Every structure is written in C-alpha cells, then in structure tokens.
PDB file of C-alpha atoms in Angstrom:
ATOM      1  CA  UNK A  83      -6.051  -2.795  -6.559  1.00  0.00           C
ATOM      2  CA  UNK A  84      -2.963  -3.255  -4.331  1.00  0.00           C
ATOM      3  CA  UNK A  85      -3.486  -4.054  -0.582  1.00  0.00           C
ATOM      4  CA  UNK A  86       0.160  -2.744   1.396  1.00  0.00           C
ATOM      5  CA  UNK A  87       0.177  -4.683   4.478  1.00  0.00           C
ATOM      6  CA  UNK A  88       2.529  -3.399   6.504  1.00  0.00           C
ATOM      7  CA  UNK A  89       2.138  -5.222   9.689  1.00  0.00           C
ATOM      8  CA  UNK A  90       5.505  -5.722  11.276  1.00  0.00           C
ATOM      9  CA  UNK A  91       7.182  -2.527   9.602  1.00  0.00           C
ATOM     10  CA  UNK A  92       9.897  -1.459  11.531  1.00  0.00           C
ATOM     11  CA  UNK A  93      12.026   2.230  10.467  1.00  0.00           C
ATOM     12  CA  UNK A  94      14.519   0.678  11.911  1.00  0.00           C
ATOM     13  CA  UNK A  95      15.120  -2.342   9.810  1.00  0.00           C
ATOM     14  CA  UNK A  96      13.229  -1.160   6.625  1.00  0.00           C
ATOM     15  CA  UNK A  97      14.028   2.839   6.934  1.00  0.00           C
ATOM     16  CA  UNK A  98      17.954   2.422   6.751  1.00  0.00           C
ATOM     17  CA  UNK A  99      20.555   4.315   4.067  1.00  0.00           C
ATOM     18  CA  UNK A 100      20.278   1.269   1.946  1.00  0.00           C
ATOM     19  CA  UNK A 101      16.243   0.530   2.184  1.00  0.00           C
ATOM     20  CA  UNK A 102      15.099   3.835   1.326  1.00  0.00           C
ATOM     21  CA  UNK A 103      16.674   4.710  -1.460  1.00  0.00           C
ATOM     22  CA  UNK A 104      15.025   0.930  -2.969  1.00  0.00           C
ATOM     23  CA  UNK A 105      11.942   2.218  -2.235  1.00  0.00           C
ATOM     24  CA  UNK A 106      12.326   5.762  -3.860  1.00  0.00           C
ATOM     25  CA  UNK A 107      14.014   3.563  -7.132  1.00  0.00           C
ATOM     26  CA  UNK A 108      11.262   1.198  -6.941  1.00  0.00           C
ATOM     27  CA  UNK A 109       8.544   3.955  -7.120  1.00  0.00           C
ATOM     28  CA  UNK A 110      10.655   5.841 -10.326  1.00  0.00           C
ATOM     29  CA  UNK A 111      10.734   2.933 -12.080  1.00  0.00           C
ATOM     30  CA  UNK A 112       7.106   1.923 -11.494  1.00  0.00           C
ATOM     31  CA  UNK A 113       5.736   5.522 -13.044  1.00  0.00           C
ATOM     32  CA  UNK A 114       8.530   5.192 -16.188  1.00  0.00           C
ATOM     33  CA  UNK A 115       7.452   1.565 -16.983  1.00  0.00           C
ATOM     34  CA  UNK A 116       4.066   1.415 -15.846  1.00  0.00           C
ATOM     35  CA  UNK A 117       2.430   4.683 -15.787  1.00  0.00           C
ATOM     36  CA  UNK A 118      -1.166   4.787 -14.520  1.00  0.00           C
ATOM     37  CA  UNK A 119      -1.093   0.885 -13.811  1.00  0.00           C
ATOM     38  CA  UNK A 120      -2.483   1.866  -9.727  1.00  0.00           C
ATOM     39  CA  UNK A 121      -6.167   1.958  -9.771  1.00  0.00           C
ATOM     40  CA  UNK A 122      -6.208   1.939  -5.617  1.00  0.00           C
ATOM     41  CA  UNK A 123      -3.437   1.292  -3.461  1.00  0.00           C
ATOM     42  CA  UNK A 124      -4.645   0.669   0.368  1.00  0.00           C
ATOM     43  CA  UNK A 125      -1.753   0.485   2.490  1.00  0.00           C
ATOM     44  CA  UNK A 126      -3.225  -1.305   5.810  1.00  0.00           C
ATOM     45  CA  UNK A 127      -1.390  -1.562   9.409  1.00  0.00           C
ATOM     46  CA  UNK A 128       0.614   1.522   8.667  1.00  0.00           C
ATOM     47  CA  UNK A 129       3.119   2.946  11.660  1.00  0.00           C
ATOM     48  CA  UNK A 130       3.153   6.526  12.305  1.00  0.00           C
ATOM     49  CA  UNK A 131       6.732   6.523  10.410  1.00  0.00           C
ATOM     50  CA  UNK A 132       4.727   5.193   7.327  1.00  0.00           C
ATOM     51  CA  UNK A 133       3.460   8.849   6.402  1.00  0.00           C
ATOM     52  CA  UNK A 134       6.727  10.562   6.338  1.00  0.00           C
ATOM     53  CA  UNK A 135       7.989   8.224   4.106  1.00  0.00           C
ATOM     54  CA  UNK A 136       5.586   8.193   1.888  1.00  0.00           C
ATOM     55  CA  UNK A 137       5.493  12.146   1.666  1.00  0.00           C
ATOM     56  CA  UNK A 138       9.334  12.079   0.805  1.00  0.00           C
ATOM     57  CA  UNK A 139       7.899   9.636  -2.142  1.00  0.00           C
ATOM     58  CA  UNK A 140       4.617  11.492  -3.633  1.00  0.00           C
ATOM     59  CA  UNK A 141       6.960  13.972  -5.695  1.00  0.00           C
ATOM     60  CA  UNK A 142       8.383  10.547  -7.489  1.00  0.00           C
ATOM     61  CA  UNK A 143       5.003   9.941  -8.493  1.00  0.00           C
ATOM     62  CA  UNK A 144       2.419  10.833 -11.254  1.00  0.00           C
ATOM     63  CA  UNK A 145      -1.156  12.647  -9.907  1.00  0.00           C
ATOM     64  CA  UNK A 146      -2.759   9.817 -10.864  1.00  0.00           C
ATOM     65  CA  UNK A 147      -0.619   7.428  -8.958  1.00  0.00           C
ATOM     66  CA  UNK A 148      -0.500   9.915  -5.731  1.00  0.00           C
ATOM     67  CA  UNK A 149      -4.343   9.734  -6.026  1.00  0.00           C
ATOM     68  CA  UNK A 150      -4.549   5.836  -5.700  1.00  0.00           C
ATOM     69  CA  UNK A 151      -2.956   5.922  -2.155  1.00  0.00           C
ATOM     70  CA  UNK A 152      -4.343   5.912   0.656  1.00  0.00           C
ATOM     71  CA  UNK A 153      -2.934   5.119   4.196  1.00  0.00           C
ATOM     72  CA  UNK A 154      -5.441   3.822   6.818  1.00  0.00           C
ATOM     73  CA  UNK A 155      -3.345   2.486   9.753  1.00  0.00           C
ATOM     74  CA  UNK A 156      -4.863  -0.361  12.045  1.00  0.00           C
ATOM     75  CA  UNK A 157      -8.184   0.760  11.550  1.00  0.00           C
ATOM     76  CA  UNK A 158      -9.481  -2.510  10.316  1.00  0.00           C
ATOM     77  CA  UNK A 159     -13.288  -1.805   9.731  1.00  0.00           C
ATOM     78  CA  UNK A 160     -12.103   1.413   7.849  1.00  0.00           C
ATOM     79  CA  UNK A 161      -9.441  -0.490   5.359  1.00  0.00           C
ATOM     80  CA  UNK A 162     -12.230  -3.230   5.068  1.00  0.00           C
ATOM     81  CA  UNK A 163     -14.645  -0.636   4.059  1.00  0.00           C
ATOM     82  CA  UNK A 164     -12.348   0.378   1.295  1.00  0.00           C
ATOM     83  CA  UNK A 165     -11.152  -2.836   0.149  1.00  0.00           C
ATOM     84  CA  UNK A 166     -14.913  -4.587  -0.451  1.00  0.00           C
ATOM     85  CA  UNK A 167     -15.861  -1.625  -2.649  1.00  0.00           C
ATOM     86  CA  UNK A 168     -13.922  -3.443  -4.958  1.00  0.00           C
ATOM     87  CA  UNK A 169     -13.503  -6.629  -4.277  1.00  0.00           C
ATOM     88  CA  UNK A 170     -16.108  -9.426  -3.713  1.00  0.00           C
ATOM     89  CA  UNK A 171     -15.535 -10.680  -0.016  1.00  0.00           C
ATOM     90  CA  UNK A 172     -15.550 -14.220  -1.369  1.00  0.00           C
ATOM     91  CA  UNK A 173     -12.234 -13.496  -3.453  1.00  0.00           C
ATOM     92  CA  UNK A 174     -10.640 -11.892  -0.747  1.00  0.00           C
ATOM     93  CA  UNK A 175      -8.700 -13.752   2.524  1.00  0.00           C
ATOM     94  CA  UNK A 176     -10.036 -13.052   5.735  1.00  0.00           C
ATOM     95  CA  UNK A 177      -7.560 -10.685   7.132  1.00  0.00           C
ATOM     96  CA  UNK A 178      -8.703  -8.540   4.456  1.00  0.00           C
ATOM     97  CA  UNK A 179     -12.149  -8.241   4.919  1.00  0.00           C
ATOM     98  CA  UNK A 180     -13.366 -11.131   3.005  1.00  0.00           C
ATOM     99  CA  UNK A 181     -14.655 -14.387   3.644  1.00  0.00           C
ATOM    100  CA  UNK A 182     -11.789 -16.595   1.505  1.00  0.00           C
ATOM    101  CA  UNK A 183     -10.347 -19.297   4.395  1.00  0.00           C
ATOM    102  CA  UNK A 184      -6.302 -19.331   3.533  1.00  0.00           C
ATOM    103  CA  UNK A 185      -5.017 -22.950   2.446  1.00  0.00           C
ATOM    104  CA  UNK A 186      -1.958 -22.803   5.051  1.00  0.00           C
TER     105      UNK A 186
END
C-alpha cells in the first residue's frame, strides 16, 4: 500500500509546464518497470485540482494500477477507514489512522 499525502499541494507550484510532465514520466516509467507493483494507493488531503490531474494520468496506466487508486480528500475518518483494512494501527503513525507516536 501507498498512502499520497497531499497536504499542502498547490497547482500552482506543483501543476506548472515543468511539474506535470514529471509526473506523467514518473507514472510511464512506473507501469514499464514495475507493472502491477500497486496493491492500493490512497491519496489523502487531495485539492479539488487533484482529480483532473489524475484523469489526464489514468490512460498512462495499466487497469490494474488505475484500480489501486483511490482519492478521498480531507475526509479523515473515510481515508482511515481504508488505510486500517490493511494495516495494523500499531504500525501506522497517527496522522494516518494508527496509534504509532512519530520519533520527531
């Protein structure tokens, strides 16, 4: 699993010319190299701009890897939901969901 926090996103700093096409290389090299690797991705915190963006980056990706993704905003009892179906709260830090204190 892959938690995507993306608390703090701003378009305007990481939607320019020169971010977006990283992200669309980053996702074609993921599916050549590491097909199927994604079992879940939760992307937490998301903007509104988030879902754009990620639609102009589903065709990049495999069905299986489209299928791992899901997009849940600020909602934080629905991303924890999602997140301790898989992972034992004791593993996992406190801003997601678990119990884990942070050593900073």
């Amino acid at each position: 699993m892959l938690i995507v926090d993306l608390n703090g996103f701003s378009f305007t700093q990481h939607g320019c010319a020169g971010c977006v096409p990283f992200y669309l290389n980053w996702v074609r090299h993921h599916e050549i190299h590491y097909p199927y690797n994604f079992y879940k991705v939760i992307c937490i915190n998301t903007p509104a701009i988030f879902d754009p963006i990620l639609r102009l980056m589903r065709p990049l990706m495999t069905a299986s890897t489209r299928d791992a993704f899901r997009t849940v905003g600020f909602k934080r009892e629905e991303f924890m939901k999602d997140i301790l179906e898989t992972v034992a709260p004791e593993v996992l830090p406190y801003r997601f969901g678990g119990t884990k204190k942070s050593k900073t």
